[in-house]
PDB file of C-alpha atoms in Angstrom:
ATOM      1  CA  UNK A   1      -2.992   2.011 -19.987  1.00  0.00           C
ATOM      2  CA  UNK A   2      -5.269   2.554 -17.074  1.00  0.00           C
ATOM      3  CA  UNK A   3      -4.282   5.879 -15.091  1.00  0.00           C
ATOM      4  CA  UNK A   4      -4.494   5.728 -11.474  1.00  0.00           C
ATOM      5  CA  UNK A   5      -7.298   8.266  -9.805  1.00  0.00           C
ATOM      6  CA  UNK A   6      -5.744   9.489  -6.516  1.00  0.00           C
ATOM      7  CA  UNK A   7      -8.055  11.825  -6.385  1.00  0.00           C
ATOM      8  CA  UNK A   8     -10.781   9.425  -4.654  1.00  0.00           C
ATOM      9  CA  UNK A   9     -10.763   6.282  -6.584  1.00  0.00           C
ATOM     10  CA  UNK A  10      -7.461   4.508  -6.164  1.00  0.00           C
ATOM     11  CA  UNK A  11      -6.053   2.560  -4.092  1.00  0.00           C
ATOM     12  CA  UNK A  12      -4.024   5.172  -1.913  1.00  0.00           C
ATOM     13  CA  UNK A  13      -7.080   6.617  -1.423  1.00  0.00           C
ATOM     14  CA  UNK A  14      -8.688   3.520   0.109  1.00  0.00           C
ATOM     15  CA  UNK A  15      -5.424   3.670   2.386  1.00  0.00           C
ATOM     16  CA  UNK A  16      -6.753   7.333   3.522  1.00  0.00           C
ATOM     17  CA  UNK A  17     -10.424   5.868   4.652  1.00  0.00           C
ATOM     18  CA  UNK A  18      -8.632   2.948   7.007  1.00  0.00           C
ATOM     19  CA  UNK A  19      -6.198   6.255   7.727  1.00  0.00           C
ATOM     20  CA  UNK A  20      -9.070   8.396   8.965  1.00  0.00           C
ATOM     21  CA  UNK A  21     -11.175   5.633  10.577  1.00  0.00           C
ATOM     22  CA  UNK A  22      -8.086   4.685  12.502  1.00  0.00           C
ATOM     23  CA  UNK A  23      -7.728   8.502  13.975  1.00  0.00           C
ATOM     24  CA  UNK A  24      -5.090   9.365  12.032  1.00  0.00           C
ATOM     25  CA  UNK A  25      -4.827  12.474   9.218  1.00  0.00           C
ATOM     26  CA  UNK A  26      -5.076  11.138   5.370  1.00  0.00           C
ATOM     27  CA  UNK A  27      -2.208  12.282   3.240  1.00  0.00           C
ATOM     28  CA  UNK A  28      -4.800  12.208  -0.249  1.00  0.00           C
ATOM     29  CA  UNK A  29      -8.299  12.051  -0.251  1.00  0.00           C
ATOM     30  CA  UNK A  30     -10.394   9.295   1.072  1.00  0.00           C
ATOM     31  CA  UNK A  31     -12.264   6.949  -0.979  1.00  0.00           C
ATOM     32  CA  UNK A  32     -15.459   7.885  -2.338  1.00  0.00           C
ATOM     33  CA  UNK A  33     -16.835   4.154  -2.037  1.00  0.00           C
ATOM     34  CA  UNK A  34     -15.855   3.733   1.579  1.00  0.00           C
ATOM     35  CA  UNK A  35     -16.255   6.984   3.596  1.00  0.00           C
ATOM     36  CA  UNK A  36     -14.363   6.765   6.834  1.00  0.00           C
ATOM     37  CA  UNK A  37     -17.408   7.344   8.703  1.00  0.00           C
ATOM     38  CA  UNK A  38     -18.513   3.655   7.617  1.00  0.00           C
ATOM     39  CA  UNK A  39     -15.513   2.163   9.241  1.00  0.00           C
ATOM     40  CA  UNK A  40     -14.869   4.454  12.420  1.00  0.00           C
ATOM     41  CA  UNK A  41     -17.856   2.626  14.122  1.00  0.00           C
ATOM     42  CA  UNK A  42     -16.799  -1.028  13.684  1.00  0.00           C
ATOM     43  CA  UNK A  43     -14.983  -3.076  16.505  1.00  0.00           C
ATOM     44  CA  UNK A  44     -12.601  -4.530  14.274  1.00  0.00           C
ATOM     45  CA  UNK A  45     -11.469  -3.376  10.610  1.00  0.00           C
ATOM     46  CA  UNK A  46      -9.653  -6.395   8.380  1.00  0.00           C
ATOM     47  CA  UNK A  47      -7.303  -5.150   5.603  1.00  0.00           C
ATOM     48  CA  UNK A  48      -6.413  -7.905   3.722  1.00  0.00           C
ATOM     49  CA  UNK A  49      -4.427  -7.701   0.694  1.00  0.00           C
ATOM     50  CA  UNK A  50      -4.382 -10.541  -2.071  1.00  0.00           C
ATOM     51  CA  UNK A  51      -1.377  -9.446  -3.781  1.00  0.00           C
ATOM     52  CA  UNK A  52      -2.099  -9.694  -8.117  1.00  0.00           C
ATOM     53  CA  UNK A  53      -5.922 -10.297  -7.534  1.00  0.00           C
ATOM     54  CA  UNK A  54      -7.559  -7.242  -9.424  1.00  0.00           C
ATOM     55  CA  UNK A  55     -11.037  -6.509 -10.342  1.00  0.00           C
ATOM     56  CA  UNK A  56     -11.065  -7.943 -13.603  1.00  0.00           C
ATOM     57  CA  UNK A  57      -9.717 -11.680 -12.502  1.00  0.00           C
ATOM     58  CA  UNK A  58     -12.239 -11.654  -9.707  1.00  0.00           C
ATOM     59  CA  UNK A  59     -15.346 -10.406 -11.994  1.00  0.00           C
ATOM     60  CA  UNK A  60     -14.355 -13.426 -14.439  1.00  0.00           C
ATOM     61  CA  UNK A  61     -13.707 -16.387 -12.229  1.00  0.00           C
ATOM     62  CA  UNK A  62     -16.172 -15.553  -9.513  1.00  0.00           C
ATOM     63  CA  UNK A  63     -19.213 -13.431 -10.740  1.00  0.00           C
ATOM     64  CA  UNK A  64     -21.423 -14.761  -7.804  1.00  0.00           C
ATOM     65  CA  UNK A  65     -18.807 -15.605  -5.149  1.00  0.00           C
ATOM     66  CA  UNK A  66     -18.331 -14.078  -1.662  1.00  0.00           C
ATOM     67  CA  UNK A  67     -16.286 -11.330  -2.528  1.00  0.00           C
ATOM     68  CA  UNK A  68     -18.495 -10.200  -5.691  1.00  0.00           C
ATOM     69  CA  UNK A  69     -21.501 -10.458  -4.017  1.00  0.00           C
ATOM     70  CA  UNK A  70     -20.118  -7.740  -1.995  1.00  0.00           C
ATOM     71  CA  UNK A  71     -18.525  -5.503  -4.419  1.00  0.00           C
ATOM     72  CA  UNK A  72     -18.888  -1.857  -4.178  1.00  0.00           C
ATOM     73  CA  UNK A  73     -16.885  -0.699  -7.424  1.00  0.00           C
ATOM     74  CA  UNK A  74     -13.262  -0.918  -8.568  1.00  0.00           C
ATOM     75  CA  UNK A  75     -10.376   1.197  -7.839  1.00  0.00           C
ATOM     76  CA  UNK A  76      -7.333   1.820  -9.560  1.00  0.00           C
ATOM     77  CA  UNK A  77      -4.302   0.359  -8.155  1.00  0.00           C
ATOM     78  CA  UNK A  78      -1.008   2.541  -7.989  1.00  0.00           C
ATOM     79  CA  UNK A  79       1.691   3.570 -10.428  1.00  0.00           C
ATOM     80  CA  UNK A  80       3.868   1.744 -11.194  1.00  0.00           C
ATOM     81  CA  UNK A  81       1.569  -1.407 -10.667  1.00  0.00           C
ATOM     82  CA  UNK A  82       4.496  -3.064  -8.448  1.00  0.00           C
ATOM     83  CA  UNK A  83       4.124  -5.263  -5.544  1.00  0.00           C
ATOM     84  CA  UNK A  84       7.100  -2.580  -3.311  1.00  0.00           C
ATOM     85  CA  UNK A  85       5.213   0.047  -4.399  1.00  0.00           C
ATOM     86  CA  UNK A  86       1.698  -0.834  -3.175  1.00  0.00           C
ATOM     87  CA  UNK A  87       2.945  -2.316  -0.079  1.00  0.00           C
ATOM     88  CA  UNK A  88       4.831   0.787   0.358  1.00  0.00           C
ATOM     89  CA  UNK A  89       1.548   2.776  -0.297  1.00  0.00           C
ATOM     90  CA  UNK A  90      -0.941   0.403   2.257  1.00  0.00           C
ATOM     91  CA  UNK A  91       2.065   1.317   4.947  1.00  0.00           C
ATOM     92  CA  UNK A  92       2.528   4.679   4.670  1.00  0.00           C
ATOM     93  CA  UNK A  93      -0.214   6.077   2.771  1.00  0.00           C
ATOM     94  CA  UNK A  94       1.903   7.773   0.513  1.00  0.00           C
ATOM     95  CA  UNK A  95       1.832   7.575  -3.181  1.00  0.00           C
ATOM     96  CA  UNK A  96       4.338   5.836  -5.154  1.00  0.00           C
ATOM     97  CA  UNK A  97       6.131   9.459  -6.502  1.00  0.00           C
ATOM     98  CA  UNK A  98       5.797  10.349  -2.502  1.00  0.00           C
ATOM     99  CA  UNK A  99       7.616   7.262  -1.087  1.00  0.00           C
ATOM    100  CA  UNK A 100      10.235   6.596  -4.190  1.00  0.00           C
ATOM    101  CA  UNK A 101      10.043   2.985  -3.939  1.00  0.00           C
ATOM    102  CA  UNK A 102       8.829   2.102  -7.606  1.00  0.00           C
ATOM    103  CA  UNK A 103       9.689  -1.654  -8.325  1.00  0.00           C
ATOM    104  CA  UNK A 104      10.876  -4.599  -6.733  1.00  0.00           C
ATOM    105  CA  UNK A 105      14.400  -3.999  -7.364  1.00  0.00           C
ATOM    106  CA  UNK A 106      15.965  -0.520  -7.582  1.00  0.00           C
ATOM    107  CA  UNK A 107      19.506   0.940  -7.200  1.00  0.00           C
ATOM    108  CA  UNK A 108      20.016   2.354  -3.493  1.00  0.00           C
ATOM    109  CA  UNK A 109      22.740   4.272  -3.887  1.00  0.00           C
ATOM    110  CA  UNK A 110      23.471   4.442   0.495  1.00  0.00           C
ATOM    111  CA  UNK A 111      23.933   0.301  -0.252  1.00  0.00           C
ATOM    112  CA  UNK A 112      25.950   0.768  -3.511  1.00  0.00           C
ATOM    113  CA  UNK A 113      23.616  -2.236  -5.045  1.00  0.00           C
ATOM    114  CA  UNK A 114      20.431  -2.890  -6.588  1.00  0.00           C
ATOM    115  CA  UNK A 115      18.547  -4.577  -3.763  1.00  0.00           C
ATOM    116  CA  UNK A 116      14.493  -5.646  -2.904  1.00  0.00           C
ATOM    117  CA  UNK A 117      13.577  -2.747  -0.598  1.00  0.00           C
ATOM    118  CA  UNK A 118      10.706  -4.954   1.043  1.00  0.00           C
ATOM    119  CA  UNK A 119      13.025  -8.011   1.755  1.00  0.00           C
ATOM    120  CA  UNK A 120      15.540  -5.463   2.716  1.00  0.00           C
ATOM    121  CA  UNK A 121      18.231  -7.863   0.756  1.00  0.00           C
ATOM    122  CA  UNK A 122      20.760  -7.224  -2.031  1.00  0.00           C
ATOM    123  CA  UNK A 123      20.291  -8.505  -5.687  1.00  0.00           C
ATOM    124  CA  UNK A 124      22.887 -11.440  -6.435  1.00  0.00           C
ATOM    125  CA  UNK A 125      24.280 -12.386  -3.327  1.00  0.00           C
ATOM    126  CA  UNK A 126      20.973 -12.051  -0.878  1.00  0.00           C
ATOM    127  CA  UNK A 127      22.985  -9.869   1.953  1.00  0.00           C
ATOM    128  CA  UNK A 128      20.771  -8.133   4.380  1.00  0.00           C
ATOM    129  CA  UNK A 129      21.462  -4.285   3.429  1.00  0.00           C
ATOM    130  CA  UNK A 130      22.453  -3.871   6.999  1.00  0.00           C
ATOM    131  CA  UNK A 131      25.220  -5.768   6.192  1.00  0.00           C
ATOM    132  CA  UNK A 132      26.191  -2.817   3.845  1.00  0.00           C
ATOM    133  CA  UNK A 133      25.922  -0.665   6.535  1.00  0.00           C
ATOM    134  CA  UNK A 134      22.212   0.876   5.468  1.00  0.00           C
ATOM    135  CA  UNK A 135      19.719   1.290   7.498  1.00  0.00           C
ATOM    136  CA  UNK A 136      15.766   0.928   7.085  1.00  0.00           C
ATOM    137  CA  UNK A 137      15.327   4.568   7.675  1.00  0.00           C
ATOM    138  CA  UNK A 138      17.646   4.966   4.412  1.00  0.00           C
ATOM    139  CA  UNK A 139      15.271   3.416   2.203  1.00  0.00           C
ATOM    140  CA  UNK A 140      11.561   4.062   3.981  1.00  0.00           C
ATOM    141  CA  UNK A 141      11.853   7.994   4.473  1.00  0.00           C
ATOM    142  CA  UNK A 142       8.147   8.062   4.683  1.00  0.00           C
ATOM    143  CA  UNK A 143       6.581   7.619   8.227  1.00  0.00           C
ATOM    144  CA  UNK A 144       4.771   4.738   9.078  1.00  0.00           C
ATOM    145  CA  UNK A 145       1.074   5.231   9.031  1.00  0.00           C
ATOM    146  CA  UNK A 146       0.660   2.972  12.003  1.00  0.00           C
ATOM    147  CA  UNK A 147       2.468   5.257  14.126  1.00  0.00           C
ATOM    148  CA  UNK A 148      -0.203   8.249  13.177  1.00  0.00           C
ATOM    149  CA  UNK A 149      -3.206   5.760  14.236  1.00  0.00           C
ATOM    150  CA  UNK A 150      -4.746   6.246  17.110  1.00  0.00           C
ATOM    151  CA  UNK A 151      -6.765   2.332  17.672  1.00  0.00           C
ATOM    152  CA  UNK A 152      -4.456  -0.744  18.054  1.00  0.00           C
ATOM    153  CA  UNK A 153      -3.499  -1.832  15.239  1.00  0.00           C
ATOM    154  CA  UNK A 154      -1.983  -5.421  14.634  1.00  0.00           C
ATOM    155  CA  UNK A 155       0.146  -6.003  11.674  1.00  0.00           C
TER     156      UNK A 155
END
């Protein structure tokens, strides 16, 4: 099992360069591969996220493609390796223990169901959790790091 390094290698802390370059303060430390200072400068940042597409699959399949040819290094993803809780982490730069959202499905006690916090629906009979009466505050209690930036930002 591959540990994640949140102390300038992972993936949250790759979230705290785009953080810092976009004038807002990092919650972890930035990534050592792409100081913030690199990106403050450009006109236009891209964060694009390929959901399942990790370093390994890319160094097999495409050795000498685009995105290779422009490696810089890996980084670890977050724990758990969940689809909710990276999401969670690009959003609000918060770590997966920070922002509590740790799978796809989890037991939400304020909607009385197990439910798919990024859908925002209930397990088994798809309701939209505000049909339960909860709230997105209820389940995000981190802030939203686009809120904290201080360039547009288009999501």
């Amino acid at each position: 099992m591959a540990f994640p390094d949140y102390r300038g290698g992972g993936f949250v802390n790759l979230i705290a360069s785009l953080a810092e370059a976009g004038g807002a303060a990092p919650r972890h430390p930035t990534l050592a591969l792409l100081p913030p200072a690199e990106l403050s400068g450009a006109r236009n940042i891209v964060f694009w996220i390929v959901d399942g597409l990790g370093d390994n699959y890319l160094s097999a399949h495409r050795p000498a493609g685009h995105f290779a040819r422009r490696r810089r290094g890996s980084i670890s993803a977050v724990f758990p390796t969940t689809t909710a809780s990276a999401i969670t982490t690009s959003f609000t730069g918060a770590t997966p223990a920070e922002h509590g959202l740790t799978g796809w499905f989890t037991y939400f006690s304020a909607a009385g169901c197990v439910a798919a916090p990024l859908p925002f629906r209930s397990r088994g009979d798809n309701l939209p959790l505000t049909a339960r009466g909860v709230s997105h505050e209820h389940l995000f209690t981190e802030p939203p790091l686009l809120d904290a930036l201080t360039r547009r930002a288009i999501v």
